[in-house]
Amino acid sequence: MTNAVQVWNPDDWELFSLNLLQHRHGALNVHKIPAAHQGDFGIDYYCTKEAVAYQCYAVEEPIDISTRADRQKNKITRDLAKIVANEVEIKKLFNDVKIRHWILLSPLHDSKDVNIHCSKKTKDMRNKKCSALDDVFEVAIHDLTLFPAAVIANGLTSISSVKLSVPAPSTEEVAAWTVGSSNLLANAHHKLLKRTSAENVGEAVADATLAFLQGNALLDALRSGSPDLHEKVTVAIKSRARRLQFAGPQGGQSAGGILHAELDSLISAVLSAAPNLSNENAEQIAYGAISEWIMRCPLDFPNA
């Protein structure tokens, strides 16, 4: 099914990366180089105990694999040049411990081209005989797959904003789901006829199907990446569903009024339960949940 991609802003990714590295090396062994004063030397964090330097970099998502790889390669090239240019100051930072590893830390690494580029830059940097680097200096790229899921989940609950990019389901995904969901689609068709005309009800059902699949993909991504957030969101959805079953829909007698009221209430409930979830994701989750309520229960509309 549709895959969700975490959308990072640079500041959140840098702070989040600190949590990852403190778990890897120990909180007292990881040091930060502030970039605000005369640059960062191509290094955001470093650990002299392990002779390793890290540069944090998150591309702007969503993006295709090739473009992501190109941007990561360009970042590697630019920042390694900074190390050569600032080798005297870097030797002071490391107390003359020669750096053995320089690692680009990114949320996602999915192209072998970046590995090939790292190997090339490893050879180039060794040939430069930079005094801050060890003879076996190596360039690499690491991503979230190299860290324990529990560490990642804990870090996600503390950042300022969690935003996932969820592409629309493909035609094949929609078709595959439709094959086994005829009862749900018939139910949605019956209910949505009370909101729109017979000529437009097919489009309304298709929209509800896309919203349902996209919302589920987003919830699946939260479940695997941030279980705490997932739990909070699902509890909020279940609470609204129970209220709807008990008290009935709000928003008056028109289908449009009911949908507006239920969407507003559910979006508000999701954001209240998970305030660091992006508004866009809260809306996508609400659209998906309400589409499911229409396909199953408890949401229905008065006859026109």
mmCIF file of N, CA and C in Angstrom, residues 18 21-32 45-52 54 94:
data_model
loop_
_atom_site.group_PDB
_atom_site.id
_atom_site.type_symbol
_atom_site.label_atom_id
_atom_site.label_comp_id
_atom_site.label_asym_id
_atom_site.label_seq_id
_atom_site.Cartn_x
_atom_site.Cartn_y
_atom_site.Cartn_z
ATOM 1 N N LEU A 18 20.558 14.361 17.344
ATOM 2 C CA LEU A 18 21.305 14.369 18.604
ATOM 3 C C LEU A 18 20.847 13.225 19.504
ATOM 4 N N LEU A 21 22.371 9.989 18.206
ATOM 5 C CA LEU A 21 23.811 9.864 18.422
ATOM 6 C C LEU A 21 24.153 9.709 19.894
ATOM 7 N N GLN A 22 23.377 10.341 20.765
ATOM 8 C CA GLN A 22 23.614 10.154 22.195
ATOM 9 C C GLN A 22 23.333 8.713 22.594
ATOM 10 N N HIS A 23 22.336 8.102 21.962
ATOM 11 C CA HIS A 23 22.085 6.682 22.230
ATOM 12 C C HIS A 23 23.230 5.830 21.698
ATOM 13 N N ARG A 24 23.761 6.169 20.553
ATOM 14 C CA ARG A 24 24.826 5.372 19.932
ATOM 15 C C ARG A 24 26.144 5.496 20.682
ATOM 16 N N HIS A 25 26.504 6.707 21.078
ATOM 17 C CA HIS A 25 27.838 6.950 21.645
ATOM 18 C C HIS A 25 27.835 7.266 23.138
ATOM 19 N N GLY A 26 26.661 7.561 23.709
ATOM 20 C CA GLY A 26 26.608 8.015 25.098
ATOM 21 C C GLY A 26 26.455 9.525 25.141
ATOM 22 N N ALA A 27 25.605 10.001 26.041
ATOM 23 C CA ALA A 27 25.271 11.428 26.070
ATOM 24 C C ALA A 27 26.497 12.309 26.297
ATOM 25 N N LEU A 28 27.462 11.853 27.085
ATOM 26 C CA LEU A 28 28.626 12.678 27.403
ATOM 27 C C LEU A 28 29.698 12.642 26.324
ATOM 28 N N ASN A 29 29.521 11.789 25.331
ATOM 29 C CA ASN A 29 30.554 11.635 24.297
ATOM 30 C C ASN A 29 30.226 12.341 22.991
ATOM 31 N N VAL A 30 29.040 12.953 22.908
ATOM 32 C CA VAL A 30 28.628 13.626 21.674
ATOM 33 C C VAL A 30 28.659 15.140 21.881
ATOM 34 N N HIS A 31 29.332 15.830 20.968
ATOM 35 C CA HIS A 31 29.488 17.281 21.067
ATOM 36 C C HIS A 31 28.899 17.948 19.830
ATOM 37 N N LYS A 32 28.348 19.122 20.026
ATOM 38 C CA LYS A 32 27.718 19.874 18.938
ATOM 39 C C LYS A 32 28.602 21.041 18.523
ATOM 40 N N TYR A 45 27.887 17.282 14.624
ATOM 41 C CA TYR A 45 28.186 16.613 15.890
ATOM 42 C C TYR A 45 29.449 15.783 15.719
ATOM 43 N N TYR A 46 30.161 15.571 16.835
ATOM 44 C CA TYR A 46 31.352 14.735 16.751
ATOM 45 C C TYR A 46 31.578 14.006 18.067
ATOM 46 N N CYS A 47 32.317 12.919 17.975
ATOM 47 C CA CYS A 47 32.652 12.099 19.134
ATOM 48 C C CYS A 47 34.142 11.768 19.040
ATOM 49 N N THR A 48 34.939 12.391 19.903
ATOM 50 C CA THR A 48 36.386 12.153 19.856
ATOM 51 C C THR A 48 36.724 10.735 20.310
ATOM 52 N N LYS A 49 35.906 10.172 21.213
ATOM 53 C CA LYS A 49 36.160 8.815 21.695
ATOM 54 C C LYS A 49 36.148 7.806 20.559
ATOM 55 N N GLU A 50 35.237 8.003 19.610
ATOM 56 C CA GLU A 50 35.133 7.095 18.464
ATOM 57 C C GLU A 50 35.773 7.679 17.207
ATOM 58 N N ALA A 51 36.316 8.892 17.315
ATOM 59 C CA ALA A 51 36.968 9.561 16.180
ATOM 60 C C ALA A 51 36.035 9.655 14.981
ATOM 61 N N VAL A 52 34.790 10.082 15.246
ATOM 62 C CA VAL A 52 33.786 10.145 14.192
ATOM 63 C C VAL A 52 33.131 11.520 14.166
ATOM 64 N N TYR A 54 29.849 13.813 12.340
ATOM 65 C CA TYR A 54 28.550 13.659 11.674
ATOM 66 C C TYR A 54 28.085 14.989 11.091
ATOM 67 N N PHE A 94 39.272 18.150 17.960
ATOM 68 C CA PHE A 94 39.441 16.729 18.251
ATOM 69 C C PHE A 94 40.661 16.448 19.133
#
